Amino acid sequence: MKDNEKITIEIVLQNPEEDKEPQVERFSVPFEKGMRVLDAVIYVQENFRPDLAYRWNCGEGICGSCAAEVNDRAVLMCKHEMTPDMKIVRIAPMNVFPVIKDLVVDISEVYKKVLSFKPHFISPQKATREFWTMHEEQTKEAASLRTCIDCMICYDTCHVLRNHENKNFIGPRNIVKLIGIDKHPKNTFEHAPLLEKGDIWSCNVTRCCTASCPQNIKITEDSIIYAKERIMSEKMWKPIKLLFSKDKK
Amino acid sequence: MSRNDLETITTDILIVGAGGAGLRAAIAAADAGMTIIVAGKSMLGKCHTVMAEGGINASLGNIDPQDNWKVHAADTIREGQFLNDPRMVEILAKEATDIIWELESWGCLFDRTPEGKIMQRAFGGHTFRRTCHIGDHTGLEIMQTLMAEVRRRERITTMDEVIMTKLLTTATAVAGAIGLNLRTGNAYVIKSKAIILATGGCGRVYRVSTNPLETIGDGCFLAYHAGAELMDMEMVQFHPTGMLHPKTAEGILVTESVRGEGGILLNGLGERFMKNYDPIRMELSTRDVVSRAIFTEIREGRGTAHNRQGGVWLDITHKGKAFIEKKLPKMVKQFKDFASVDITKEKMEVAPTAHYTMGGVRGHAETGATSVTGLYAVGEIAAGVHGANRLGGNSLTDILVFGRRAGRAAAAYAKRTTHAHLPQKQIAKELRRLFEPFTRKKGARPHVLREKIQDLMWKHAGIFRTQKGLTAALKQLQQLRKQTMQVQGSRRYNPEWATYLDVNCMLLTCNAIIRSALERRESRGAHAREDYPNKDDNHWLMNIILFKDRNGMQLKRMPVPPSTLELARVSEEAPNERQ
């Protein structure tokens, strides 16, 4: 395909105030080599649908605003290339979230779910203003989890939330956040053992979240499996600890 | 919309802008016992702060023990070409260490030295290595830390996707602001005792910019119309090479090391044009010369085809795949991810890109208090600390040091004052302005106007300026201001409506930039005049200040505030220390 030849895209549109059901509309967009899906959406908004709702901000994959489903897979639209061999490009809002309008969704449930777990770093306040001594081997895993950009792609991809509609499951993004705090070498309040309340066992480790992460965070290995192991070891050690503490008495 | 269905929310302090500066101010004010609303144009955490890569400066002396705040201050002033407010620089350099400590105690991670201390790297213009960082995502890590701190404080309410469009004022002080909730399409009033502007810069008034979509100088617009002063607006920092295509990627920085590793520059005709500008050093010439050469090629019509006015080619393919992948892995990935260009086989399309605005709202050095009682400005929107050019890594320090100060000062002020009565006339007038474009049958499309403004700014008020170009730009801008705009469609989450509001801000911001650039008849720091290529310390150790009166925008010059003796001495000594 050459530049300026037309490519057809489909966008799922819905204004919940007015439409009961989402509608799919087709638009013809001039193709340019290297163009992103977001370029096509901007073209449609500027030329055909002035009030087409979509989010974007940085254009370099770091703000995490522009996540949407392209041909049924959640991606960052600023990174996703429109290739000439794509037969139909179908752009839809992320499936698991309520639609505000068109491609804009309400992700507030994700933040609400994690609040009761106190997603904060807690460490005894240092008496003097001295800096900590830490080594990169200790901080490496926490640092990689903390590169999460809150794009919510993992949350949308997770089949527990998507296909089974298990609303109790806290979701991969939130586990990443909590374990990112836990793995900080100076953190003193561990969140992992609490995650049973977040229905962590409903995750059956299909690794869809890890595969979808635009930041390449090893969500499954570094956070979910880690948390499950922490829960199990707490359970195993608790009776033993109790036993020993009684012995001492 | 009638006044009756206008929702009013009351708070002690309203913070406009939810980036690093806004959040740090919110934390400080909340800890002082105030209730706070932080209103952001995008969702929390999607701000420009997360895009900061380089790092945050503090003279910890972890790598170079000789470093101290005085050398940091001297470096800042030298880079700012003595246009900085010396008191602000002193505060910045002194409090930077404490800010880093504070971040660390909140769980923010940094790269470490082998001894386990915070790692500090070298950055251009610094005498010593003092830039603390974590990989190339320092801004993201800091924002994650600040967001967690904000969420644990119940006194802070964050509002996402709310555009503040007007500050409400009484004869003596601020009374609140009108905001537009993008999600519902409804306006509402926030009644507050104090307001902190933390809206970020205005890089997006230029065609090519590293800034995100939303940074178009809202703060200047809000402050100016509330009666505050703008300062140093001509000082806009550019980088010689940014990506150009596709549109979403336009402006992303292309590191200078591409040229350092042997990359050559070609114009649209395929000529290696640097031979006409610096035949000896060619592409390795100084940043100024390279920027000017690229800009001239594009302006004279020898550019590439993309992005309306085009760019130039940057080619490193002759170095071979193995070399490029080893030396420039980040650039290989960046062009693959955002433009699907394989830089080992294809040329890169680049153009100068607007990066940072040193100017903005004029505030008090200690607190960020503007000339309007109860109104504070902090971060990139505040002028003064960076002078005529910003030292790399100082912006993250700036937002946190002055964010904390503004938060505390606003809280102290809010404690001793009461809510002012809301000026109903101002509210009615603003609501008319907000909803008017929906009622028009005819009018320009806002995004078309936005493009026109961006093009003319880039061409005439960008990296190099002339009297002739600036005068032409001012004229064109005035013509654009006369055009009425219309907005189509529903009010709910309407991006065109947001663009309409942005364009109104841009018209003001650009006017301020052009007027100041015309006034400063010398070249200093980021402000380069082709017709006045030299620095003129005798006449221009002055800040250019803009304010509003009955006849429109007025301009005055003020000598740069005197430096404390001690600092002046350090500034002169420091270059020797470097050797």
PDB file of C-alpha atoms in Angstrom, chain B residues 357-519:
ATOM      1  CA  THR B 357       9.466  27.343  28.850  1.00  0.00           C
ATOM      2  CA  MET B 358      11.647  29.241  31.290  1.00  0.00           C
ATOM      3  CA  GLY B 359       9.221  32.147  31.449  1.00  0.00           C
ATOM      4  CA  GLY B 360       5.739  32.278  32.880  1.00  0.00           C
ATOM      5  CA  VAL B 361       3.893  33.804  35.790  1.00  0.00           C
ATOM      6  CA  ARG B 362       5.915  36.142  37.969  1.00  0.00           C
ATOM      7  CA  GLY B 363       5.841  35.251  41.626  1.00  0.00           C
ATOM      8  CA  HIS B 364       7.552  36.019  44.886  1.00  0.00           C
ATOM      9  CA  ALA B 365      10.859  34.174  45.171  1.00  0.00           C
ATOM     10  CA  GLU B 366      10.146  32.623  48.575  1.00  0.00           C
ATOM     11  CA  THR B 367       6.531  31.573  48.097  1.00  0.00           C
ATOM     12  CA  GLY B 368       5.468  31.864  44.475  1.00  0.00           C
ATOM     13  CA  ALA B 369       2.841  34.454  45.499  1.00  0.00           C
ATOM     14  CA  THR B 370       1.806  36.522  42.491  1.00  0.00           C
ATOM     15  CA  SER B 371       0.697  40.139  42.476  1.00  0.00           C
ATOM     16  CA  VAL B 372      -2.892  38.901  42.935  1.00  0.00           C
ATOM     17  CA  THR B 373      -3.597  38.187  46.602  1.00  0.00           C
ATOM     18  CA  GLY B 374      -4.196  34.489  47.190  1.00  0.00           C
ATOM     19  CA  LEU B 375      -2.824  33.415  43.815  1.00  0.00           C
ATOM     20  CA  TYR B 376       0.388  31.382  43.649  1.00  0.00           C
ATOM     21  CA  ALA B 377       2.351  29.984  40.719  1.00  0.00           C
ATOM     22  CA  VAL B 378       4.786  27.115  40.810  1.00  0.00           C
ATOM     23  CA  GLY B 379       6.743  24.815  38.496  1.00  0.00           C
ATOM     24  CA  GLU B 380       7.222  25.328  34.781  1.00  0.00           C
ATOM     25  CA  ILE B 381       4.480  27.942  34.722  1.00  0.00           C
ATOM     26  CA  ALA B 382       6.409  30.095  37.205  1.00  0.00           C
ATOM     27  CA  ALA B 383       9.188  32.315  35.893  1.00  0.00           C
ATOM     28  CA  GLY B 384      12.462  33.278  37.439  1.00  0.00           C
ATOM     29  CA  VAL B 385      14.521  30.357  38.628  1.00  0.00           C
ATOM     30  CA  HIS B 386      15.895  29.216  35.264  1.00  0.00           C
ATOM     31  CA  GLY B 387      16.608  32.632  33.772  1.00  0.00           C
ATOM     32  CA  ALA B 388      17.409  32.566  30.069  1.00  0.00           C
ATOM     33  CA  ASN B 389      18.120  28.846  29.875  1.00  0.00           C
ATOM     34  CA  ARG B 390      17.433  25.844  32.062  1.00  0.00           C
ATOM     35  CA  LEU B 391      20.149  23.586  33.333  1.00  0.00           C
ATOM     36  CA  GLY B 392      19.318  19.931  32.613  1.00  0.00           C
ATOM     37  CA  GLY B 393      17.837  18.169  35.646  1.00  0.00           C
ATOM     38  CA  ASN B 394      16.798  21.384  37.396  1.00  0.00           C
ATOM     39  CA  SER B 395      13.134  21.227  36.451  1.00  0.00           C
ATOM     40  CA  LEU B 396      12.286  18.259  38.698  1.00  0.00           C
ATOM     41  CA  THR B 397      14.084  19.972  41.571  1.00  0.00           C
ATOM     42  CA  ASP B 398      12.204  23.176  40.780  1.00  0.00           C
ATOM     43  CA  ILE B 399       8.714  21.654  40.912  1.00  0.00           C
ATOM     44  CA  LEU B 400       9.317  19.933  44.236  1.00  0.00           C
ATOM     45  CA  VAL B 401      11.231  22.674  46.057  1.00  0.00           C
ATOM     46  CA  PHE B 402       8.838  25.423  45.052  1.00  0.00           C
ATOM     47  CA  GLY B 403       5.778  23.166  45.118  1.00  0.00           C
ATOM     48  CA  ARG B 404       6.384  22.549  48.805  1.00  0.00           C
ATOM     49  CA  ARG B 405       6.960  26.236  49.469  1.00  0.00           C
ATOM     50  CA  ALA B 406       3.873  27.381  47.575  1.00  0.00           C
ATOM     51  CA  GLY B 407       1.749  24.762  49.337  1.00  0.00           C
ATOM     52  CA  ARG B 408       2.892  25.936  52.748  1.00  0.00           C
ATOM     53  CA  ALA B 409       2.503  29.615  51.882  1.00  0.00           C
ATOM     54  CA  ALA B 410      -0.963  29.144  50.415  1.00  0.00           C
ATOM     55  CA  ALA B 411      -2.009  27.180  53.497  1.00  0.00           C
ATOM     56  CA  ALA B 412      -0.727  29.883  55.833  1.00  0.00           C
ATOM     57  CA  TYR B 413      -2.640  32.462  53.823  1.00  0.00           C
ATOM     58  CA  ALA B 414      -5.818  30.385  53.654  1.00  0.00           C
ATOM     59  CA  LYS B 415      -5.749  29.900  57.429  1.00  0.00           C
ATOM     60  CA  ARG B 416      -5.932  33.587  58.133  1.00  0.00           C
ATOM     61  CA  THR B 417      -8.543  34.465  55.557  1.00  0.00           C
ATOM     62  CA  THR B 418     -12.163  33.645  54.713  1.00  0.00           C
ATOM     63  CA  HIS B 419     -13.908  32.756  51.475  1.00  0.00           C
ATOM     64  CA  ALA B 420     -14.672  35.752  49.305  1.00  0.00           C
ATOM     65  CA  HIS B 421     -18.070  36.255  47.738  1.00  0.00           C
ATOM     66  CA  LEU B 422     -18.326  34.832  44.251  1.00  0.00           C
ATOM     67  CA  PRO B 423     -18.477  37.532  41.576  1.00  0.00           C
ATOM     68  CA  GLN B 424     -21.677  36.586  39.753  1.00  0.00           C
ATOM     69  CA  LYS B 425     -21.064  38.831  36.749  1.00  0.00           C
ATOM     70  CA  GLN B 426     -17.744  37.167  36.024  1.00  0.00           C
ATOM     71  CA  ILE B 427     -19.377  33.754  36.278  1.00  0.00           C
ATOM     72  CA  ALA B 428     -22.153  34.643  33.857  1.00  0.00           C
ATOM     73  CA  LYS B 429     -19.706  36.111  31.368  1.00  0.00           C
ATOM     74  CA  GLU B 430     -17.448  33.083  31.515  1.00  0.00           C
ATOM     75  CA  LEU B 431     -20.348  30.651  31.050  1.00  0.00           C
ATOM     76  CA  ARG B 432     -21.320  32.536  27.920  1.00  0.00           C
ATOM     77  CA  ARG B 433     -17.783  32.217  26.585  1.00  0.00           C
ATOM     78  CA  LEU B 434     -17.731  28.496  27.355  1.00  0.00           C
ATOM     79  CA  PHE B 435     -20.983  27.508  25.693  1.00  0.00           C
ATOM     80  CA  GLU B 436     -21.111  30.098  22.918  1.00  0.00           C
ATOM     81  CA  PRO B 437     -19.209  28.094  20.264  1.00  0.00           C
ATOM     82  CA  PHE B 438     -21.934  25.420  20.252  1.00  0.00           C
ATOM     83  CA  THR B 439     -24.538  27.961  19.193  1.00  0.00           C
ATOM     84  CA  ARG B 440     -22.615  29.238  16.193  1.00  0.00           C
ATOM     85  CA  LYS B 441     -23.677  28.026  12.778  1.00  0.00           C
ATOM     86  CA  LYS B 442     -20.438  29.170  11.191  1.00  0.00           C
ATOM     87  CA  GLY B 443     -16.893  29.557  12.354  1.00  0.00           C
ATOM     88  CA  ALA B 444     -13.380  28.190  12.158  1.00  0.00           C
ATOM     89  CA  ARG B 445     -12.605  24.698  13.397  1.00  0.00           C
ATOM     90  CA  PRO B 446     -10.433  24.982  16.529  1.00  0.00           C
ATOM     91  CA  HIS B 447      -7.895  22.375  15.414  1.00  0.00           C
ATOM     92  CA  VAL B 448      -7.297  24.270  12.165  1.00  0.00           C
ATOM     93  CA  LEU B 449      -6.546  27.392  14.145  1.00  0.00           C
ATOM     94  CA  ARG B 450      -4.305  25.432  16.463  1.00  0.00           C
ATOM     95  CA  GLU B 451      -2.241  24.237  13.519  1.00  0.00           C
ATOM     96  CA  LYS B 452      -1.970  27.732  12.098  1.00  0.00           C
ATOM     97  CA  ILE B 453      -0.751  29.111  15.418  1.00  0.00           C
ATOM     98  CA  GLN B 454       1.745  26.277  15.865  1.00  0.00           C
ATOM     99  CA  ASP B 455       3.109  26.770  12.359  1.00  0.00           C
ATOM    100  CA  LEU B 456       3.576  30.495  12.651  1.00  0.00           C
ATOM    101  CA  MET B 457       5.160  30.238  16.091  1.00  0.00           C
ATOM    102  CA  TRP B 458       7.587  27.596  14.901  1.00  0.00           C
ATOM    103  CA  LYS B 459       8.500  29.590  11.845  1.00  0.00           C
ATOM    104  CA  HIS B 460       8.840  33.060  13.334  1.00  0.00           C
ATOM    105  CA  ALA B 461       9.084  32.845  17.120  1.00  0.00           C
ATOM    106  CA  GLY B 462      10.982  29.590  17.418  1.00  0.00           C
ATOM    107  CA  ILE B 463      14.618  28.711  17.510  1.00  0.00           C
ATOM    108  CA  PHE B 464      15.766  31.872  15.682  1.00  0.00           C
ATOM    109  CA  ARG B 465      13.957  35.168  15.544  1.00  0.00           C
ATOM    110  CA  THR B 466      14.112  38.411  13.577  1.00  0.00           C
ATOM    111  CA  GLN B 467      12.328  41.723  13.872  1.00  0.00           C
ATOM    112  CA  LYS B 468      10.693  41.111  10.495  1.00  0.00           C
ATOM    113  CA  GLY B 469       9.531  37.604  11.273  1.00  0.00           C
ATOM    114  CA  LEU B 470       8.207  38.473  14.701  1.00  0.00           C
ATOM    115  CA  THR B 471       6.325  41.495  13.383  1.00  0.00           C
ATOM    116  CA  ALA B 472       4.746  39.362  10.684  1.00  0.00           C
ATOM    117  CA  ALA B 473       3.853  36.729  13.255  1.00  0.00           C
ATOM    118  CA  LEU B 474       2.222  39.298  15.512  1.00  0.00           C
ATOM    119  CA  LYS B 475       0.115  40.531  12.617  1.00  0.00           C
ATOM    120  CA  GLN B 476      -0.958  37.012  11.652  1.00  0.00           C
ATOM    121  CA  LEU B 477      -1.766  36.246  15.237  1.00  0.00           C
ATOM    122  CA  GLN B 478      -3.976  39.298  15.493  1.00  0.00           C
ATOM    123  CA  GLN B 479      -5.843  38.142  12.426  1.00  0.00           C
ATOM    124  CA  LEU B 480      -6.330  34.690  13.907  1.00  0.00           C
ATOM    125  CA  ARG B 481      -7.644  36.275  17.084  1.00  0.00           C
ATOM    126  CA  LYS B 482     -10.442  37.905  15.138  1.00  0.00           C
ATOM    127  CA  GLN B 483     -11.732  34.572  13.868  1.00  0.00           C
ATOM    128  CA  THR B 484     -14.659  33.083  15.715  1.00  0.00           C
ATOM    129  CA  MET B 485     -14.658  29.358  16.322  1.00  0.00           C
ATOM    130  CA  GLN B 486     -17.456  26.893  16.405  1.00  0.00           C
ATOM    131  CA  VAL B 487     -17.701  23.553  18.163  1.00  0.00           C
ATOM    132  CA  GLN B 488     -19.879  20.730  16.890  1.00  0.00           C
ATOM    133  CA  GLY B 489     -21.432  17.690  18.501  1.00  0.00           C
ATOM    134  CA  SER B 490     -22.358  16.791  22.044  1.00  0.00           C
ATOM    135  CA  ARG B 491     -20.969  18.441  25.135  1.00  0.00           C
ATOM    136  CA  ARG B 492     -19.988  15.182  26.763  1.00  0.00           C
ATOM    137  CA  TYR B 493     -16.250  14.495  26.368  1.00  0.00           C
ATOM    138  CA  ASN B 494     -15.858  16.635  23.279  1.00  0.00           C
ATOM    139  CA  PRO B 495     -12.174  16.985  22.291  1.00  0.00           C
ATOM    140  CA  GLU B 496     -12.974  19.804  19.912  1.00  0.00           C
ATOM    141  CA  TRP B 497     -14.344  21.819  22.799  1.00  0.00           C
ATOM    142  CA  ALA B 498     -11.126  21.246  24.725  1.00  0.00           C
ATOM    143  CA  THR B 499      -9.192  22.398  21.658  1.00  0.00           C
ATOM    144  CA  TYR B 500     -11.352  25.523  21.486  1.00  0.00           C
ATOM    145  CA  LEU B 501     -10.358  26.379  25.053  1.00  0.00           C
ATOM    146  CA  ASP B 502      -6.720  25.531  24.325  1.00  0.00           C
ATOM    147  CA  VAL B 503      -6.671  27.822  21.298  1.00  0.00           C
ATOM    148  CA  ASN B 504      -7.881  30.714  23.422  1.00  0.00           C
ATOM    149  CA  CYS B 505      -4.988  30.128  25.835  1.00  0.00           C
ATOM    150  CA  MET B 506      -2.533  29.724  22.974  1.00  0.00           C
ATOM    151  CA  LEU B 507      -3.494  33.047  21.421  1.00  0.00           C
ATOM    152  CA  LEU B 508      -2.640  34.817  24.659  1.00  0.00           C
ATOM    153  CA  THR B 509       0.524  32.836  25.365  1.00  0.00           C
ATOM    154  CA  CYS B 510       1.841  33.324  21.834  1.00  0.00           C
ATOM    155  CA  ASN B 511       1.115  37.017  21.933  1.00  0.00           C
ATOM    156  CA  ALA B 512       3.147  37.229  25.132  1.00  0.00           C
ATOM    157  CA  ILE B 513       6.036  35.241  23.651  1.00  0.00           C
ATOM    158  CA  ILE B 514       6.171  37.310  20.462  1.00  0.00           C
ATOM    159  CA  ARG B 515       5.852  40.656  22.233  1.00  0.00           C
ATOM    160  CA  SER B 516       8.674  39.799  24.637  1.00  0.00           C
ATOM    161  CA  ALA B 517      10.854  38.387  21.867  1.00  0.00           C
ATOM    162  CA  LEU B 518      10.417  41.586  19.865  1.00  0.00           C
ATOM    163  CA  GLU B 519      11.338  43.671  22.870  1.00  0.00           C
TER     164      GLU B 519
END
